[in-house]
Amino acid sequence: MIEIKNISKSFNGRKVLDDISGVFRDGETSLVIGASGTGKSVLLKCMLDLVSPDTGEVFYDGREFLHKSEKERIDLRREMGVLFQGGALFDSQTVFQNVKFPLDMLTKQSEAEKRDRVEFCLKRVGLEAAGSRMPSEISGGMKKRVGIARAIVLNPKYLFCDEPNSGLDPLTSIKIDELIQEITQEYGTTTVVITHDMNSVLSIGQNIKFLYQGKKIWEGDSNSILTTHLQELDEFVFSNHALKQLRG
Amino acid sequence: MFRKFGKFLLFLYELFTRRESLKVYWKRFIDECMMIGVDSLLIVCIVAFFIGAVTCVQINANLVSPLIPTYIVSNIVRDMMLLELSSTFMCVILAGKVGSNIASELGTMRITEQVEALEVMGINAASYLVLPKVLAAFVMFPVLSVLSGFIGIVGGYIAGTATGIITPEQYIYGIRFSFIPFNMVIPIIKSAVFGILIATISAYKGFYTRGGALEVGKVSTTAVTNSCIAILIADYLLAELLT
Ligand SMILES: Nc1ncnc2c1ncn2[C@@H]1O[C@H](COP(=O)(O)OP(=O)(O)O)[C@@H](O)[C@H]1O
Ligand SMILES: [Mg+2]
């Protein structure tokens, strides 16, 4: 379980995150949704301590993260897997080396063990044949898959995905969403997914937090999101007129 | 201005904190030596050869006097190559190649969140990515400099003897005439310093890129201009110190 408390962050005097608190539960895919530029990625980076928030605390299963010593933070980070927006694959390395990278850097496993683990992860995301390709040679959807494989290679307890389906066609998007959902259930990870894609909201949203101009103004699940009457949420959810008419 | 310089110093400090294992650095160091050194060999050889050749021809053209012995031509070619051309001039050229390469590589890694991906794994990205580059520049620039000095003198020899400006015996005599061994050390010291300057400045620029592809382009241009300015200032200071 991840708990965040009163996170605020300003850039050059402009408030990007305003006093955000909330809980992300184990074995569940929690979504953070909102329009572009509302600070979703900044919130994620605050939780990972890539950006230091001005105020606030983050607890991983009760362990405070941001104010720990460097070493303790590094140890905790090894329990996290992150899929960045574009995949963030190292473009000088092959797909196989990308997935193997965390094992090389952070574990003392033998080459054979590492190879088995990488092959297992690549297979899990359906890319067992692409190991020798370079990131520049594979499609956007494959990059995200490789990103997921790299994020889960160390068996993380916490999985973070920043817009896992941005820039993908609807079908590929859904496949990626399903993959994340399956991994969450199989390994019981605490999964945080950032998205602005209504398809994923409706299909994998067990817990949804809605950000609007840096504030969390709504929280619920994929059933209640359609029935709630909140103007800002309505604008986001029913930006599509056809959907609006469906609701009547 | 001062704040930027402070940030630069903090960046340098960051390189030496929280290091990874030596084995990791060794592998990265060899890769960077390949990129900085081996990939620059061709351009260094071509430039040095022609610089040496042109220097030889130009000096001869401007020194026509029966009072001056011909071997002075190769004598001057030697000193110019060793004291300025093989280090300062070469490093300005290399700043364009190596500096822009470092800045755009790191800039791209930053804007595509590869740097963040490293940090999330608990790796000191600055140290992991930049320190091997700085060390590789420190080692490879002197090598390239010595090579370019040698090639330049050979270039002068070929141009001089082929055009009949100077005989091979006179050229060799000029090269050995009033030779100061310390002058061999000067280009090594200078290019090592310039190599560190180029690598750290370009890495700093690239590492803190914000924005998108356009900014990566801008950053690699400023990396090159800033490196060149730093080289010229350092050249002046080193000239005061070493001679
Ligand atoms: N390092 C930074 N410096 C200044 N402003 C930033 C920085 N990172 C993000 N921002 C700003 O914060 C706002 C929220 O960004 P972001 O979290 O990326 O939005 P999104 O919800 O689309 O992921 C944007 O307006 C962005 O310009
Ligand atoms: Mg974002």
XYZ file of C-alpha atoms and ligand atoms in Angstrom:
519
model
C 0.000 0.000 0.000
C 1.233 3.451 -0.876
C -0.023 6.445 1.004
C 0.606 10.057 0.005
C -0.066 12.952 2.338
C -0.439 16.647 1.525
C 1.821 16.776 -1.500
C 2.272 20.262 -2.940
C 4.691 21.446 -5.577
C 5.259 24.782 -7.297
C 7.450 25.571 -10.274
C 8.624 29.183 -10.465
C 5.793 30.351 -8.229
C 3.123 28.463 -10.169
C 1.339 25.834 -8.133
C 1.306 22.559 -10.062
C 0.212 20.251 -7.237
C -1.972 21.483 -4.427
C -2.214 19.445 -1.239
C -2.806 15.981 -2.662
C -3.442 13.031 -0.372
C -4.597 9.510 -1.075
C -4.060 5.785 -0.798
C -3.088 3.207 -3.436
C -4.002 -0.316 -2.373
C -2.170 -3.638 -2.899
C -3.066 -5.893 -5.801
C -5.106 -3.149 -7.349
C -4.658 -0.891 -10.346
C -5.163 2.659 -9.179
C -5.557 5.332 -11.804
C -4.657 8.983 -11.681
C -6.564 10.781 -14.407
C -6.859 14.347 -15.602
C -6.319 16.584 -18.605
C -2.826 17.172 -19.993
C -0.720 19.550 -17.939
C -2.624 19.086 -14.667
C 0.441 17.694 -12.954
C -0.080 13.941 -13.184
C 3.506 13.231 -14.190
C 4.790 15.661 -11.582
C 2.791 13.802 -8.923
C 4.330 10.516 -10.039
C 7.808 12.023 -9.984
C 7.168 13.360 -6.489
C 6.185 9.879 -5.344
C 9.426 8.541 -6.824
C 11.490 11.408 -5.439
C 12.649 12.408 -8.926
C 11.147 15.807 -8.148
C 11.219 16.992 -4.533
C 7.798 18.202 -3.456
C 7.620 21.444 -1.462
C 5.577 19.753 1.245
C 4.160 16.304 1.816
C 5.095 12.753 2.616
C 4.977 9.406 0.849
C 4.690 6.102 2.707
C 5.416 2.721 1.154
C 3.755 0.157 3.392
C 4.206 2.519 6.279
C 7.821 3.351 5.451
C 8.355 7.067 4.925
C 10.287 7.608 1.689
C 11.171 11.212 0.936
C 13.009 12.122 4.121
C 15.030 8.933 4.397
C 18.779 8.754 4.041
C 20.138 8.315 0.536
C 20.949 4.656 1.125
C 17.550 3.725 2.521
C 15.884 5.480 -0.377
C 17.959 3.532 -2.878
C 16.997 0.280 -1.155
C 13.321 1.191 -1.350
C 13.663 2.179 -4.983
C 14.694 -1.351 -5.799
C 11.174 -2.409 -4.923
C 9.731 -0.096 -7.551
C 9.300 -0.589 -11.272
C 8.519 2.348 -13.506
C 7.240 2.535 -17.050
C 7.903 6.042 -18.350
C 5.781 7.870 -20.860
C 7.838 7.049 -23.949
C 9.208 3.792 -22.590
C 12.539 5.492 -21.781
C 14.506 2.599 -23.241
C 18.271 3.103 -23.424
C 18.725 3.578 -27.123
C 22.307 2.368 -27.282
C 21.273 -1.067 -26.005
C 19.249 -3.898 -27.493
C 15.850 -4.847 -26.122
C 17.424 -7.779 -24.277
C 20.143 -5.608 -22.732
C 17.561 -3.023 -21.719
C 15.590 -5.580 -19.753
C 18.766 -7.085 -18.326
C 20.142 -3.703 -17.264
C 18.557 -3.533 -13.764
C 19.792 -7.077 -13.071
C 23.323 -6.125 -14.115
C 23.369 -3.004 -12.026
C 21.500 -4.047 -8.926
C 21.896 -7.785 -8.424
C 24.713 -10.277 -8.178
C 23.015 -13.038 -10.148
C 24.972 -15.229 -12.534
C 24.720 -14.629 -16.270
C 22.560 -17.739 -16.702
C 20.119 -16.650 -14.013
C 19.881 -13.205 -15.544
C 19.291 -14.612 -19.000
C 16.498 -16.830 -17.719
C 14.864 -13.961 -15.919
C 15.065 -11.637 -18.940
C 13.679 -14.312 -21.228
C 10.860 -14.933 -18.793
C 9.952 -11.247 -18.628
C 10.144 -10.746 -22.377
C 7.916 -13.762 -22.810
C 5.491 -12.410 -20.241
C 4.996 -9.256 -22.336
C 4.855 -11.263 -25.562
C 8.195 -10.202 -27.017
C 10.354 -13.309 -26.787
C 11.428 -12.885 -30.414
C 12.466 -9.223 -30.253
C 15.411 -9.488 -27.841
C 18.101 -8.654 -30.349
C 16.405 -5.605 -31.850
C 17.318 -2.017 -31.061
C 14.729 0.338 -29.513
C 14.748 2.469 -32.668
C 13.642 -0.518 -34.718
C 10.490 -1.422 -32.805
C 7.005 0.110 -32.722
C 5.588 2.333 -29.990
C 3.503 -0.456 -28.532
C 6.504 -2.769 -28.415
C 8.553 -0.089 -26.686
C 5.959 0.112 -23.937
C 6.022 -3.663 -23.610
C 9.793 -3.651 -23.286
C 9.419 -0.849 -20.740
C 7.024 -3.029 -18.767
C 9.374 -6.017 -18.994
C 12.210 -3.848 -17.657
C 9.970 -2.501 -14.899
C 9.012 -5.975 -13.651
C 12.380 -7.678 -14.064
C 13.319 -7.104 -10.411
C 9.933 -8.345 -9.151
C 8.781 -4.981 -7.877
C 6.190 -4.521 -5.156
C 5.164 -1.194 -6.612
C 4.582 -0.603 -10.311
C 4.159 2.860 -11.803
C 3.067 3.536 -15.362
C 2.992 7.024 -16.847
C 0.486 7.085 -19.700
C 1.117 3.490 -20.784
C -1.124 3.945 -23.805
C -0.368 7.452 -25.019
C 0.379 7.442 -28.719
C -1.013 3.951 -29.287
C -3.996 2.843 -31.336
C -7.084 1.789 -29.332
C -6.542 -1.936 -29.781
C -2.876 -1.889 -28.730
C -3.840 0.402 -25.847
C -6.305 -2.087 -24.504
C -3.768 -4.897 -24.788
C -1.245 -2.900 -22.796
C -3.879 -2.078 -20.183
C -4.793 -5.737 -19.887
C -1.145 -6.688 -19.531
C -0.707 -4.225 -16.675
C -3.883 -5.483 -15.051
C -2.782 -9.116 -15.322
C 0.660 -8.388 -13.902
C -0.891 -6.525 -11.003
C -3.122 -9.462 -10.154
C -0.509 -12.167 -10.753
C 2.170 -10.586 -8.599
C -0.020 -8.586 -6.234
C 1.796 -5.359 -7.014
C 0.519 -1.975 -5.965
C 0.051 -0.420 -9.367
C -0.348 3.264 -10.131
C -1.327 4.124 -13.694
C -1.484 7.650 -15.017
C -3.753 8.114 -17.964
C -6.084 10.462 -19.775
C -7.558 7.696 -21.888
C -11.232 7.022 -21.131
C -11.003 3.499 -22.530
C -8.535 2.463 -19.846
C -10.448 4.366 -17.213
C -13.512 2.281 -17.908
C -11.745 -1.039 -18.320
C -9.096 -1.148 -15.596
C -10.131 1.580 -13.173
C -10.575 -0.091 -9.812
C -9.681 3.052 -7.976
C -9.617 6.397 -9.771
C -8.281 9.722 -8.586
C -9.217 12.719 -10.694
C -6.821 15.676 -10.776
C -8.038 19.061 -11.876
C -5.659 22.027 -11.985
C -3.337 20.427 -9.483
C -6.030 19.419 -6.983
C -7.581 16.025 -6.392
C -11.255 16.832 -6.673
C -12.811 13.383 -7.036
C -12.108 9.748 -6.199
C -14.108 6.629 -7.006
C -14.302 3.629 -9.322
C -15.188 3.071 -12.956
C -18.880 2.586 -12.214
C -19.372 5.710 -10.193
C -17.398 7.846 -12.638
C -20.282 7.709 -15.111
C -22.946 8.558 -12.591
C -21.221 11.298 -10.635
C -22.387 14.809 -11.389
C -19.425 17.053 -10.998
C -18.919 19.627 -13.687
C -15.118 19.343 -14.064
C -15.324 15.551 -14.128
C -18.185 15.629 -16.620
C -16.164 17.793 -18.954
C -13.305 15.310 -18.832
C -15.313 12.097 -19.023
C -17.863 13.254 -21.559
C -15.576 15.257 -23.776
C -16.895 12.881 -26.407
C -20.404 13.936 -27.421
C -21.498 10.449 -28.363
C -20.811 9.290 -24.820
C -22.768 12.208 -23.463
C -25.782 11.272 -25.530
C -25.542 7.711 -24.306
C -25.990 8.932 -20.789
C -28.874 11.092 -22.001
C 26.051 33.835 -14.191
C 27.504 33.025 -10.761
C 24.536 30.818 -9.962
C 25.121 28.899 -13.164
C 28.761 28.454 -12.285
C 27.745 27.238 -8.839
C 25.368 24.745 -10.405
C 28.184 23.603 -12.674
C 30.440 23.006 -9.662
C 27.676 21.079 -7.894
C 27.293 18.994 -11.028
C 31.015 18.185 -10.942
C 30.750 17.276 -7.274
C 27.816 14.993 -8.075
C 30.049 13.025 -10.460
C 32.183 11.851 -7.588
C 29.500 10.983 -5.055
C 27.718 7.652 -4.837
C 29.668 5.778 -7.455
C 28.849 2.425 -9.005
C 31.253 -0.503 -9.003
C 34.582 -0.160 -10.780
C 33.665 -2.926 -13.176
C 30.679 -0.964 -14.427
C 32.785 2.150 -14.897
C 35.517 0.249 -16.694
C 33.082 -1.040 -19.287
C 31.521 2.385 -19.756
C 35.008 3.939 -19.938
C 36.085 1.630 -22.762
C 32.886 2.394 -24.676
C 33.457 6.112 -24.304
C 37.112 5.829 -25.340
C 35.882 4.206 -28.517
C 33.406 6.965 -29.143
C 35.638 9.889 -28.238
C 38.956 8.543 -29.422
C 38.617 5.967 -32.136
C 35.723 7.680 -33.885
C 37.697 10.927 -34.029
C 40.814 9.370 -35.558
C 39.910 10.051 -39.174
C 39.040 13.710 -38.747
C 42.143 14.290 -36.627
C 44.414 12.660 -39.215
C 42.943 14.579 -42.127
C 43.002 17.941 -40.398
C 46.486 17.469 -38.942
C 47.952 16.368 -42.249
C 46.690 19.399 -44.125
C 47.511 21.828 -41.335
C 51.091 20.576 -41.350
C 51.283 20.760 -45.133
C 49.823 24.261 -45.349
C 51.982 25.564 -42.515
C 55.084 24.320 -44.304
C 54.140 25.941 -47.613
C 53.048 29.213 -45.998
C 56.181 29.616 -43.916
C 58.348 29.025 -46.924
C 56.399 31.574 -48.959
C 56.809 34.227 -46.248
C 60.433 33.535 -45.431
C 62.230 33.924 -48.725
C 65.570 35.350 -47.791
C 69.042 34.090 -48.530
C 69.982 34.878 -44.935
C 67.631 32.317 -43.433
C 68.601 28.669 -43.778
C 65.902 26.441 -45.280
C 65.773 24.053 -42.354
C 64.136 26.852 -40.334
C 60.949 26.018 -42.238
C 60.611 22.576 -40.689
C 61.845 23.958 -37.400
C 58.897 26.372 -37.310
C 56.455 23.688 -38.503
C 57.556 21.559 -35.561
C 57.139 24.301 -32.976
C 53.798 25.475 -34.295
C 52.418 21.948 -34.392
C 53.650 21.123 -30.895
C 52.818 24.385 -29.168
C 49.468 25.350 -30.635
C 48.084 23.450 -33.582
C 48.103 19.896 -32.248
C 46.455 20.934 -28.998
C 44.453 24.161 -29.173
C 43.470 24.008 -32.814
C 42.768 20.270 -32.687
C 40.674 20.605 -29.552
C 38.574 23.381 -31.074
C 37.834 21.009 -33.942
C 37.132 18.168 -31.524
C 34.874 20.396 -29.438
C 32.654 20.545 -32.496
C 32.570 16.791 -32.839
C 32.885 15.390 -29.333
C 31.179 18.259 -27.502
C 28.065 18.273 -29.648
C 27.973 14.503 -29.523
C 28.071 14.412 -25.714
C 25.526 17.210 -25.305
C 23.020 15.800 -27.749
C 23.352 12.271 -26.408
C 22.714 13.353 -22.825
C 20.061 15.862 -23.893
C 18.152 13.165 -25.735
C 18.464 10.847 -22.761
C 17.082 13.577 -20.542
C 14.064 14.522 -22.629
C 13.113 10.891 -23.261
C 13.297 10.236 -19.485
C 16.175 7.759 -19.779
C 18.000 9.758 -17.105
C 14.998 9.444 -14.795
C 14.822 5.729 -15.559
C 18.399 5.370 -14.292
C 17.719 7.415 -11.190
C 14.636 5.398 -10.340
C 16.835 2.311 -10.264
C 18.896 4.075 -7.621
C 21.796 4.766 -9.980
C 23.580 8.105 -9.832
C 22.856 9.050 -13.427
C 25.285 11.970 -13.536
C 28.127 9.827 -12.357
C 27.207 6.761 -14.366
C 26.768 8.634 -17.635
C 29.229 11.500 -17.361
C 32.243 10.363 -15.354
C 33.351 7.779 -17.957
C 33.055 10.442 -20.648
C 35.239 12.874 -18.713
C 37.860 10.222 -17.996
C 37.813 9.027 -21.590
C 38.315 12.602 -22.808
C 41.160 13.041 -20.311
C 42.906 9.962 -21.693
C 42.031 10.129 -25.369
C 42.566 13.832 -26.094
C 46.314 13.664 -25.342
C 46.564 10.569 -27.525
C 44.818 12.339 -30.376
C 46.964 15.387 -29.800
C 50.253 13.483 -29.969
C 49.030 11.721 -33.064
C 48.025 14.965 -34.735
C 51.407 16.522 -33.923
C 53.154 13.618 -35.587
C 50.855 13.575 -38.617
C 51.182 17.330 -38.993
C 54.965 17.118 -39.136
C 54.688 14.281 -41.636
C 52.262 16.412 -43.658
C 54.776 19.223 -43.698
C 57.482 16.810 -44.805
C 55.448 15.463 -47.703
C 54.286 18.907 -48.845
C 57.753 20.416 -48.442
C 59.691 17.698 -50.225
C 57.096 17.099 -52.944
C 57.082 20.754 -53.951
C 60.856 21.049 -53.691
C 60.750 23.673 -50.942
C 63.099 21.678 -48.789
C 65.123 18.489 -49.090
C 64.365 15.531 -46.837
C 67.750 15.951 -45.075
C 67.127 19.632 -44.384
C 63.614 18.887 -43.090
C 64.865 16.252 -40.664
C 67.716 18.532 -39.582
C 65.208 21.338 -38.879
C 63.023 19.057 -36.843
C 65.945 18.099 -34.623
C 67.486 21.568 -34.468
C 67.394 23.207 -30.999
C 64.799 20.747 -29.789
C 63.398 21.284 -26.310
C 62.018 17.948 -24.983
C 59.565 19.727 -22.688
C 57.760 20.983 -25.779
C 56.608 17.408 -26.293
C 54.879 17.520 -22.914
C 53.066 20.794 -23.514
C 50.484 19.484 -26.018
C 49.796 16.515 -23.727
C 49.057 18.746 -20.740
C 47.052 21.209 -22.798
C 44.901 18.659 -24.575
C 44.182 16.802 -21.331
C 42.921 20.047 -19.817
C 40.906 20.913 -22.920
C 39.462 17.404 -23.042
C 38.178 17.725 -19.491
C 36.747 21.159 -20.259
C 34.919 19.967 -23.374
C 33.535 16.850 -21.704
C 32.350 18.527 -18.504
C 30.854 21.615 -20.134
C 29.055 19.650 -22.840
C 27.844 17.049 -20.381
C 26.555 19.736 -18.038
C 24.685 21.425 -20.877
C 23.194 18.172 -22.114
C 22.367 16.770 -18.710
C 20.132 19.692 -17.758
C 18.248 19.965 -21.049
C 14.584 20.880 -20.679
C 11.979 20.638 -23.383
C 12.071 18.721 -26.640
C 14.072 17.924 -29.752
C 14.513 21.601 -30.592
C 16.181 22.250 -27.243
C 18.544 19.325 -27.761
C 19.766 21.017 -30.945
C 20.190 24.359 -29.202
C 21.950 22.799 -26.260
C 24.510 21.053 -28.431
C 25.279 24.333 -30.200
C 25.824 26.191 -26.924
C 27.881 23.277 -25.655
C 30.260 23.708 -28.590
C 30.517 27.507 -28.373
C 30.991 27.456 -24.606
C 33.633 24.737 -24.900
C 35.523 26.749 -27.513
C 35.512 29.877 -25.364
C 36.687 27.854 -22.364
C 39.481 26.331 -24.465
C 40.742 29.696 -25.624
C 40.735 31.176 -22.134
C 42.450 28.085 -20.734
C 44.958 28.228 -23.586
C 45.963 31.711 -22.565
C 46.291 30.749 -18.909
C 48.304 27.636 -19.756
C 50.585 29.632 -22.048
C 51.353 31.912 -19.093
C 51.929 28.942 -16.834
C 53.908 26.627 -19.078
C 56.219 28.984 -20.941
N 10.761 20.530 -14.216
C 9.754 21.403 -14.437
N 9.980 22.731 -14.384
C 8.976 23.613 -14.581
N 7.721 23.279 -14.863
C 7.421 21.964 -14.932
C 8.423 20.956 -14.737
N 7.833 19.743 -14.865
C 6.537 19.984 -15.138
N 6.280 21.310 -15.177
C 4.983 21.911 -15.418
O 4.026 21.293 -14.596
C 2.789 21.172 -15.277
C 2.260 19.775 -15.156
O 3.066 18.914 -15.957
P 2.819 17.359 -16.076
O 2.750 16.756 -14.721
O 3.853 16.836 -16.990
O 1.390 17.256 -16.776
P 0.602 15.944 -17.151
O -0.585 15.933 -16.245
O 0.182 16.108 -18.575
O 1.497 14.781 -16.959
C 3.014 21.596 -16.702
O 2.413 22.851 -16.890
C 4.509 21.676 -16.833
O 4.866 22.756 -17.666
Mg 2.490 13.452 -18.265
